[in-house]
Amino acid sequence: MEFRGMMLGLGAMLLAGAAAAQERVAVITPYLAQPGTQFYIDGFEAAAEGRGWEVNVIDTAGDIAAVISRIEDAVTQNVDAIVINVDPAQVEAGLAMAQDAGIPVVGMDAGMSPYLATNVTSNGYAMAAETAAYVVNRLNGEGNVVMFVFDPFPPVQIRGVIADAIFANTPDIEVLARVTPDVQDGGIADSRAQMEALLAANPEPGSIDAVWAAWDQPALGALQAIEDAGRADEGIVIVGMDANPQARDAIAAGGNFEASMAQDFEGIGAAAADAVARLVAGETITAPVTYVPTRLVTSSNVND
């Protein structure tokens, strides 16, 4: 009898362990080509592994509409939670289906939406304000600035809005161009081509004083164009956002690329996993946005 009780207890423990390991999470993004997204997912997967989750990362390779179908697939598969890295306003049909099925959805640098339990991200308003102010201060409040923006994605769109406001509030700063690059390859190649065109249209030394980019890929593309055009010695200030490895290398080199905001990408992924864990445990998250800290990276701290 005692042996039978022990076996039943062991069986219950094994079943409980199996049940805990059966939690399945779908992570869906069209932006896996972006280094930042790759780091988010690395952080999420590391946190998920420690919890014994089964994580299915789905990349729609720039196809926003396909995200809706992939969300619907995840709902049909009855996953325990869904994580998205896309503008929720563009995929509401899929999110509504998840809500109807009672499956919680967490945004990972997505955007605020009533369909999301919370959106885990950096404070884009603060990041844009600090980098745009850096440009204004470096130019002593006077000069011509090229902006690279991407309004279709809310976390990046708000950066452009804040930078617009700061530049507009500085009377002697002129925005020469507000460029939205093609991001199919991450954004470097098209940004380089568009910067080449702007340099050709403004050939006089000193006609372009700075480049402000809402993320690092356009800043890197602009840097390549400036260097290839032989105009690096004009002192064109380049500022990006994300502080990805290529950007850090460029900042450390001491050239035109001077600063970028370091997001804690893996921290965002880990915080998104924490949010999922709370939700599948039955908790309610009251904050629609969860912010993870950032910091400005320049030559003075790039090697820290």
mmCIF file of C-alpha atoms in Angstrom:
data_model
loop_
_atom_site.group_PDB
_atom_site.id
_atom_site.type_symbol
_atom_site.label_atom_id
_atom_site.label_comp_id
_atom_site.label_asym_id
_atom_site.label_seq_id
_atom_site.Cartn_x
_atom_site.Cartn_y
_atom_site.Cartn_z
ATOM 1 C CA MET A 1 0.000 0.000 0.000
ATOM 2 C CA GLU A 2 2.844 2.329 0.954
ATOM 3 C CA PHE A 3 4.669 1.479 -2.318
ATOM 4 C CA ARG A 4 1.499 2.133 -4.304
ATOM 5 C CA GLY A 5 1.115 5.510 -2.597
ATOM 6 C CA MET A 6 4.696 6.420 -3.389
ATOM 7 C CA MET A 7 4.205 5.487 -7.044
ATOM 8 C CA LEU A 8 1.014 7.506 -7.268
ATOM 9 C CA GLY A 9 2.794 10.476 -5.717
ATOM 10 C CA LEU A 10 5.704 10.138 -8.127
ATOM 11 C CA GLY A 11 3.281 9.883 -11.043
ATOM 12 C CA ALA A 12 1.525 13.049 -9.916
ATOM 13 C CA MET A 13 4.855 14.877 -9.691
ATOM 14 C CA LEU A 14 5.834 13.752 -13.184
ATOM 15 C CA LEU A 15 2.485 14.838 -14.566
ATOM 16 C CA ALA A 16 2.800 18.213 -12.870
ATOM 17 C CA GLY A 17 6.286 18.658 -14.316
ATOM 18 C CA ALA A 18 5.068 17.676 -17.759
ATOM 19 C CA ALA A 19 2.176 20.111 -17.483
ATOM 20 C CA ALA A 20 4.542 22.954 -16.527
ATOM 21 C CA ALA A 21 6.770 22.147 -19.491
ATOM 22 C CA GLN A 22 3.849 22.088 -21.921
ATOM 23 C CA GLU A 23 3.310 25.852 -21.944
ATOM 24 C CA ARG A 24 3.681 26.987 -25.535
ATOM 25 C CA VAL A 25 4.350 30.530 -26.691
ATOM 26 C CA ALA A 26 4.298 31.900 -30.249
ATOM 27 C CA VAL A 27 6.568 34.896 -30.962
ATOM 28 C CA ILE A 28 5.564 36.599 -34.207
ATOM 29 C CA THR A 29 7.406 39.398 -36.034
ATOM 30 C CA PRO A 30 7.963 40.714 -39.564
ATOM 31 C CA TYR A 31 11.239 42.327 -38.473
ATOM 32 C CA LEU A 32 13.611 39.458 -37.709
ATOM 33 C CA ALA A 33 16.140 41.002 -40.142
ATOM 34 C CA GLN A 34 16.597 43.814 -37.603
ATOM 35 C CA PRO A 35 19.411 43.182 -35.089
ATOM 36 C CA GLY A 36 17.313 44.670 -32.300
ATOM 37 C CA THR A 37 14.531 42.169 -32.900
ATOM 38 C CA GLN A 38 17.035 39.325 -32.898
ATOM 39 C CA PHE A 39 18.304 40.457 -29.495
ATOM 40 C CA TYR A 40 14.749 40.785 -28.106
ATOM 41 C CA ILE A 41 14.088 37.210 -29.100
ATOM 42 C CA ASP A 42 17.417 36.006 -27.684
ATOM 43 C CA GLY A 43 16.452 37.494 -24.322
ATOM 44 C CA PHE A 44 12.969 36.043 -24.496
ATOM 45 C CA GLU A 45 14.163 32.561 -25.452
ATOM 46 C CA ALA A 46 16.780 32.540 -22.690
ATOM 47 C CA ALA A 47 14.125 33.402 -20.110
ATOM 48 C CA ALA A 48 11.679 30.909 -21.621
ATOM 49 C CA GLU A 49 14.230 28.098 -21.555
ATOM 50 C CA GLY A 50 14.596 28.494 -17.819
ATOM 51 C CA ARG A 51 10.852 28.052 -17.483
ATOM 52 C CA GLY A 52 10.666 24.988 -19.708
ATOM 53 C CA TRP A 53 8.472 26.675 -22.306
ATOM 54 C CA GLU A 54 8.178 25.637 -25.928
ATOM 55 C CA VAL A 55 8.771 28.785 -28.007
ATOM 56 C CA ASN A 56 7.949 29.022 -31.700
ATOM 57 C CA VAL A 57 9.520 32.090 -33.357
ATOM 58 C CA ILE A 58 7.708 33.045 -36.564
ATOM 59 C CA ASP A 59 9.190 35.559 -39.022
ATOM 60 C CA THR A 60 6.974 36.900 -41.807
ATOM 61 C CA ALA A 61 9.951 38.658 -43.451
ATOM 62 C CA GLY A 62 8.448 42.132 -43.714
ATOM 63 C CA ASP A 63 4.933 40.933 -44.566
ATOM 64 C CA ILE A 64 2.629 42.684 -42.063
ATOM 65 C CA ALA A 65 -0.555 41.073 -43.402
ATOM 66 C CA ALA A 66 0.928 37.624 -42.883
ATOM 67 C CA VAL A 67 1.246 38.355 -39.163
ATOM 68 C CA ILE A 68 -2.551 38.183 -38.885
ATOM 69 C CA SER A 69 -2.582 34.696 -40.408
ATOM 70 C CA ARG A 70 0.231 33.555 -38.126
ATOM 71 C CA ILE A 71 -1.655 34.846 -35.064
ATOM 72 C CA GLU A 72 -4.728 32.958 -36.240
ATOM 73 C CA ASP A 73 -2.604 29.818 -36.682
ATOM 74 C CA ALA A 74 -1.312 30.202 -33.118
ATOM 75 C CA VAL A 75 -4.862 30.546 -31.827
ATOM 76 C CA THR A 76 -5.916 27.420 -33.729
ATOM 77 C CA GLN A 77 -2.967 25.586 -32.167
ATOM 78 C CA ASN A 78 -4.244 26.734 -28.743
ATOM 79 C CA VAL A 79 -0.939 28.169 -27.552
ATOM 80 C CA ASP A 80 -0.758 29.520 -24.007
ATOM 81 C CA ALA A 81 0.394 33.002 -25.022
ATOM 82 C CA ILE A 82 1.395 35.080 -28.039
ATOM 83 C CA VAL A 83 4.131 37.728 -28.252
ATOM 84 C CA ILE A 84 4.151 40.204 -31.144
ATOM 85 C CA ASN A 85 6.766 42.633 -32.452
ATOM 86 C CA VAL A 86 4.641 44.638 -34.881
ATOM 87 C CA ASP A 87 2.211 47.571 -34.849
ATOM 88 C CA PRO A 88 -0.873 46.083 -33.130
ATOM 89 C CA ALA A 89 -3.164 48.465 -35.024
ATOM 90 C CA GLN A 90 -2.186 46.703 -38.257
ATOM 91 C CA VAL A 91 -3.006 43.198 -37.006
ATOM 92 C CA GLU A 92 -6.159 43.772 -34.961
ATOM 93 C CA ALA A 93 -8.107 41.065 -36.786
ATOM 94 C CA GLY A 94 -5.712 38.437 -35.469
ATOM 95 C CA LEU A 95 -5.507 40.012 -32.020
ATOM 96 C CA ALA A 96 -9.313 40.027 -31.732
ATOM 97 C CA MET A 97 -9.312 36.306 -32.486
ATOM 98 C CA ALA A 98 -6.736 35.717 -29.749
ATOM 99 C CA GLN A 99 -8.783 37.769 -27.296
ATOM 100 C CA ASP A 100 -11.932 35.794 -28.119
ATOM 101 C CA ALA A 101 -10.001 32.580 -27.476
ATOM 102 C CA GLY A 102 -8.761 33.871 -24.117
ATOM 103 C CA ILE A 103 -5.094 33.762 -25.183
ATOM 104 C CA PRO A 104 -3.043 36.634 -23.697
ATOM 105 C CA VAL A 105 -0.921 38.698 -26.088
ATOM 106 C CA VAL A 106 2.157 40.665 -25.016
ATOM 107 C CA GLY A 107 3.807 43.311 -27.166
ATOM 108 C CA MET A 108 7.589 43.231 -27.426
ATOM 109 C CA ASP A 109 8.494 46.745 -28.590
ATOM 110 C CA ALA A 110 5.171 46.841 -30.436
ATOM 111 C CA GLY A 111 2.709 49.573 -29.455
ATOM 112 C CA MET A 112 -0.070 50.241 -26.983
ATOM 113 C CA SER A 113 -3.363 48.515 -27.753
ATOM 114 C CA PRO A 114 -6.444 47.346 -25.817
ATOM 115 C CA TYR A 115 -5.760 43.910 -27.314
ATOM 116 C CA LEU A 116 -2.387 43.660 -25.538
ATOM 117 C CA ALA A 117 -1.962 42.755 -21.883
ATOM 118 C CA THR A 118 1.078 45.060 -21.890
ATOM 119 C CA ASN A 119 3.699 46.351 -24.321
ATOM 120 C CA VAL A 120 7.295 45.900 -23.123
ATOM 121 C CA THR A 121 9.573 48.499 -24.661
ATOM 122 C CA SER A 122 12.046 51.342 -24.160
ATOM 123 C CA ASN A 123 10.806 54.877 -23.590
ATOM 124 C CA GLY A 124 10.958 56.122 -27.171
ATOM 125 C CA TYR A 125 9.939 59.640 -26.158
ATOM 126 C CA ALA A 126 12.906 59.985 -23.812
ATOM 127 C CA MET A 127 15.321 58.343 -26.271
ATOM 128 C CA ALA A 128 14.339 60.655 -29.119
ATOM 129 C CA ALA A 129 14.501 63.724 -26.904
ATOM 130 C CA GLU A 130 18.024 62.889 -25.724
ATOM 131 C CA THR A 131 19.423 62.135 -29.177
ATOM 132 C CA ALA A 132 17.745 65.103 -30.886
ATOM 133 C CA ALA A 133 18.975 67.395 -28.097
ATOM 134 C CA TYR A 134 22.463 65.937 -28.603
ATOM 135 C CA VAL A 135 22.329 67.000 -32.271
ATOM 136 C CA VAL A 136 21.068 70.491 -31.413
ATOM 137 C CA ASN A 137 23.815 70.957 -28.818
ATOM 138 C CA ARG A 138 26.577 69.652 -31.113
ATOM 139 C CA LEU A 139 25.488 72.132 -33.796
ATOM 140 C CA ASN A 140 25.206 74.971 -31.280
ATOM 141 C CA GLY A 141 21.587 75.299 -32.286
ATOM 142 C CA GLU A 142 22.235 76.021 -35.961
ATOM 143 C CA GLY A 143 22.515 73.774 -39.038
ATOM 144 C CA ASN A 144 20.925 71.516 -41.619
ATOM 145 C CA VAL A 145 19.743 68.087 -40.492
ATOM 146 C CA VAL A 146 18.705 64.967 -42.402
ATOM 147 C CA MET A 147 16.228 62.743 -40.552
ATOM 148 C CA PHE A 148 15.658 59.018 -41.132
ATOM 149 C CA VAL A 149 12.294 57.902 -39.764
ATOM 150 C CA PHE A 150 9.832 55.021 -40.048
ATOM 151 C CA ASP A 151 6.266 56.023 -39.223
ATOM 152 C CA PRO A 152 4.593 52.638 -39.962
ATOM 153 C CA PHE A 153 6.018 51.149 -36.731
ATOM 154 C CA PRO A 154 4.753 52.887 -33.529
ATOM 155 C CA PRO A 155 7.905 52.547 -31.365
ATOM 156 C CA VAL A 156 9.914 54.207 -34.148
ATOM 157 C CA GLN A 157 7.177 56.631 -35.195
ATOM 158 C CA ILE A 158 7.071 58.296 -31.791
ATOM 159 C CA ARG A 159 10.823 58.879 -31.945
ATOM 160 C CA GLY A 160 10.387 60.875 -35.130
ATOM 161 C CA VAL A 161 7.547 62.929 -33.638
ATOM 162 C CA ILE A 162 9.664 63.984 -30.657
ATOM 163 C CA ALA A 163 12.719 64.754 -32.806
ATOM 164 C CA ASP A 164 10.486 66.808 -35.137
ATOM 165 C CA ALA A 165 9.304 68.852 -32.165
ATOM 166 C CA ILE A 166 12.799 69.511 -30.833
ATOM 167 C CA PHE A 167 14.187 70.531 -34.220
ATOM 168 C CA ALA A 168 11.122 72.702 -34.916
ATOM 169 C CA ASN A 169 11.617 74.380 -31.539
ATOM 170 C CA THR A 170 15.151 75.395 -32.554
ATOM 171 C CA PRO A 171 14.692 78.248 -35.069
ATOM 172 C CA ASP A 172 18.103 77.907 -36.724
ATOM 173 C CA ILE A 173 17.845 74.142 -37.271
ATOM 174 C CA GLU A 174 16.503 73.247 -40.723
ATOM 175 C CA VAL A 175 15.379 69.729 -41.584
ATOM 176 C CA LEU A 176 16.574 69.214 -45.157
ATOM 177 C CA ALA A 177 14.828 65.867 -45.622
ATOM 178 C CA ARG A 178 12.675 63.449 -43.636
ATOM 179 C CA VAL A 179 13.489 60.082 -45.209
ATOM 180 C CA THR A 180 11.607 56.808 -44.770
ATOM 181 C CA PRO A 181 13.954 54.068 -46.033
ATOM 182 C CA ASP A 182 13.031 50.641 -47.312
ATOM 183 C CA VAL A 183 13.584 48.237 -44.406
ATOM 184 C CA GLN A 184 13.326 44.906 -46.231
ATOM 185 C CA ASP A 185 17.056 44.300 -45.677
ATOM 186 C CA GLY A 186 17.167 46.084 -42.330
ATOM 187 C CA GLY A 187 17.491 49.579 -43.761
ATOM 188 C CA ILE A 188 21.198 50.071 -44.431
ATOM 189 C CA ALA A 189 21.279 49.707 -48.224
ATOM 190 C CA ASP A 190 18.376 52.013 -49.070
ATOM 191 C CA SER A 191 19.446 54.574 -46.466
ATOM 192 C CA ARG A 192 22.878 54.635 -48.049
ATOM 193 C CA ALA A 193 21.361 55.170 -51.504
ATOM 194 C CA GLN A 194 19.076 57.935 -50.270
ATOM 195 C CA MET A 195 21.927 59.636 -48.428
ATOM 196 C CA GLU A 196 24.053 59.458 -51.565
ATOM 197 C CA ALA A 197 21.281 61.304 -53.425
ATOM 198 C CA LEU A 198 21.056 63.958 -50.708
ATOM 199 C CA LEU A 199 24.816 64.473 -50.754
ATOM 200 C CA ALA A 200 24.721 64.870 -54.535
ATOM 201 C CA ALA A 201 21.886 67.403 -54.232
ATOM 202 C CA ASN A 202 23.806 69.329 -51.568
ATOM 203 C CA PRO A 203 27.430 69.217 -52.819
ATOM 204 C CA GLU A 204 28.798 72.266 -50.999
ATOM 205 C CA PRO A 205 30.901 71.514 -47.897
ATOM 206 C CA GLY A 206 28.868 72.352 -44.812
ATOM 207 C CA SER A 207 25.520 72.072 -46.597
ATOM 208 C CA ILE A 208 24.613 69.075 -44.412
ATOM 209 C CA ASP A 209 25.542 69.335 -40.750
ATOM 210 C CA ALA A 210 23.964 66.291 -39.116
ATOM 211 C CA VAL A 211 22.049 63.062 -39.608
ATOM 212 C CA TRP A 212 19.514 62.009 -36.982
ATOM 213 C CA ALA A 213 18.282 58.431 -37.401
ATOM 214 C CA ALA A 214 15.446 56.792 -35.484
ATOM 215 C CA TRP A 215 17.438 53.556 -35.417
ATOM 216 C CA ASP A 216 21.011 52.540 -36.225
ATOM 217 C CA GLN A 217 20.698 50.962 -39.680
ATOM 218 C CA PRO A 218 19.942 54.242 -41.497
ATOM 219 C CA ALA A 219 22.693 55.957 -39.529
ATOM 220 C CA LEU A 220 25.154 53.282 -40.681
ATOM 221 C CA GLY A 221 23.959 53.605 -44.281
ATOM 222 C CA ALA A 222 24.375 57.379 -44.099
ATOM 223 C CA LEU A 223 27.872 56.936 -42.666
ATOM 224 C CA GLN A 224 28.858 54.706 -45.576
ATOM 225 C CA ALA A 225 27.540 57.244 -48.077
ATOM 226 C CA ILE A 226 29.341 60.151 -46.403
ATOM 227 C CA GLU A 227 32.644 58.281 -46.253
ATOM 228 C CA ASP A 228 32.382 57.021 -49.836
ATOM 229 C CA ALA A 229 31.633 60.554 -51.046
ATOM 230 C CA GLY A 230 34.835 61.771 -49.387
ATOM 231 C CA ARG A 231 32.904 64.109 -47.106
ATOM 232 C CA ALA A 232 33.724 62.632 -43.704
ATOM 233 C CA ASP A 233 36.099 65.509 -42.929
ATOM 234 C CA GLU A 234 33.202 67.997 -43.094
ATOM 235 C CA GLY A 235 32.286 66.977 -39.547
ATOM 236 C CA ILE A 236 28.769 65.772 -40.319
ATOM 237 C CA VAL A 237 27.410 64.565 -36.973
ATOM 238 C CA ILE A 238 25.569 61.226 -37.087
ATOM 239 C CA VAL A 239 23.346 60.013 -34.266
ATOM 240 C CA GLY A 240 21.411 56.739 -34.216
ATOM 241 C CA MET A 241 19.374 54.728 -31.788
ATOM 242 C CA ASP A 242 19.719 51.151 -30.450
ATOM 243 C CA ALA A 243 23.528 51.025 -30.056
ATOM 244 C CA ASN A 244 23.789 47.746 -31.949
ATOM 245 C CA PRO A 245 27.265 46.194 -32.369
ATOM 246 C CA GLN A 246 27.969 47.880 -35.730
ATOM 247 C CA ALA A 247 26.954 51.248 -34.320
ATOM 248 C CA ARG A 248 29.167 50.754 -31.256
ATOM 249 C CA ASP A 249 32.106 49.911 -33.507
ATOM 250 C CA ALA A 250 31.484 53.057 -35.553
ATOM 251 C CA ILE A 251 31.260 55.217 -32.425
ATOM 252 C CA ALA A 252 34.445 53.658 -31.023
ATOM 253 C CA ALA A 253 36.237 54.447 -34.295
ATOM 254 C CA GLY A 254 35.856 58.144 -33.529
ATOM 255 C CA GLY A 255 34.410 59.245 -36.878
ATOM 256 C CA ASN A 256 31.159 60.935 -37.835
ATOM 257 C CA PHE A 257 28.930 58.448 -35.995
ATOM 258 C CA GLU A 258 29.024 60.022 -32.545
ATOM 259 C CA ALA A 259 26.163 58.695 -30.440
ATOM 260 C CA SER A 260 23.359 56.175 -30.114
ATOM 261 C CA MET A 261 20.842 55.228 -27.445
ATOM 262 C CA ALA A 262 21.498 51.804 -25.948
ATOM 263 C CA GLN A 263 18.340 49.833 -25.473
ATOM 264 C CA ASP A 264 18.464 46.781 -23.268
ATOM 265 C CA PHE A 265 17.153 44.482 -25.996
ATOM 266 C CA GLU A 266 17.691 41.262 -24.110
ATOM 267 C CA GLY A 267 16.201 42.935 -21.052
ATOM 268 C CA ILE A 268 13.085 43.753 -23.089
ATOM 269 C CA GLY A 269 12.866 40.111 -24.163
ATOM 270 C CA ALA A 270 13.317 38.914 -20.585
ATOM 271 C CA ALA A 271 10.723 41.387 -19.294
ATOM 272 C CA ALA A 272 8.289 40.212 -21.987
ATOM 273 C CA ALA A 273 8.835 36.644 -20.769
ATOM 274 C CA ASP A 274 8.155 37.775 -17.198
ATOM 275 C CA ALA A 275 4.897 39.354 -18.372
ATOM 276 C CA VAL A 276 3.899 36.122 -20.118
ATOM 277 C CA ALA A 277 4.703 34.112 -16.993
ATOM 278 C CA ARG A 278 2.450 36.352 -14.894
ATOM 279 C CA LEU A 279 -0.378 36.152 -17.389
ATOM 280 C CA VAL A 280 -0.339 32.364 -17.790
ATOM 281 C CA ALA A 281 -0.316 32.141 -13.992
ATOM 282 C CA GLY A 282 -3.607 34.038 -13.984
ATOM 283 C CA GLU A 283 -2.359 37.493 -12.976
ATOM 284 C CA THR A 284 -3.637 40.741 -14.463
ATOM 285 C CA ILE A 285 -1.096 43.355 -15.599
ATOM 286 C CA THR A 286 -2.513 46.826 -15.044
ATOM 287 C CA ALA A 287 0.175 48.907 -16.833
ATOM 288 C CA PRO A 288 -0.447 49.078 -20.598
ATOM 289 C CA VAL A 289 3.249 49.842 -21.169
ATOM 290 C CA THR A 290 6.270 48.391 -19.359
ATOM 291 C CA TYR A 291 9.430 50.475 -19.837
ATOM 292 C CA VAL A 292 12.982 49.074 -19.705
ATOM 293 C CA PRO A 293 15.802 51.636 -19.045
ATOM 294 C CA THR A 294 18.115 53.049 -21.765
ATOM 295 C CA ARG A 295 21.320 55.135 -21.872
ATOM 296 C CA LEU A 296 23.196 57.368 -24.314
ATOM 297 C CA VAL A 297 26.340 55.777 -25.763
ATOM 298 C CA THR A 298 29.179 58.030 -26.964
ATOM 299 C CA SER A 299 32.934 57.620 -27.372
ATOM 300 C CA SER A 300 33.317 58.268 -23.641
ATOM 301 C CA ASN A 301 31.424 55.133 -22.576
ATOM 302 C CA VAL A 302 31.183 52.919 -25.658
ATOM 303 C CA ASN A 303 33.641 50.413 -24.185
ATOM 304 C CA ASP A 304 31.971 50.215 -20.775
#
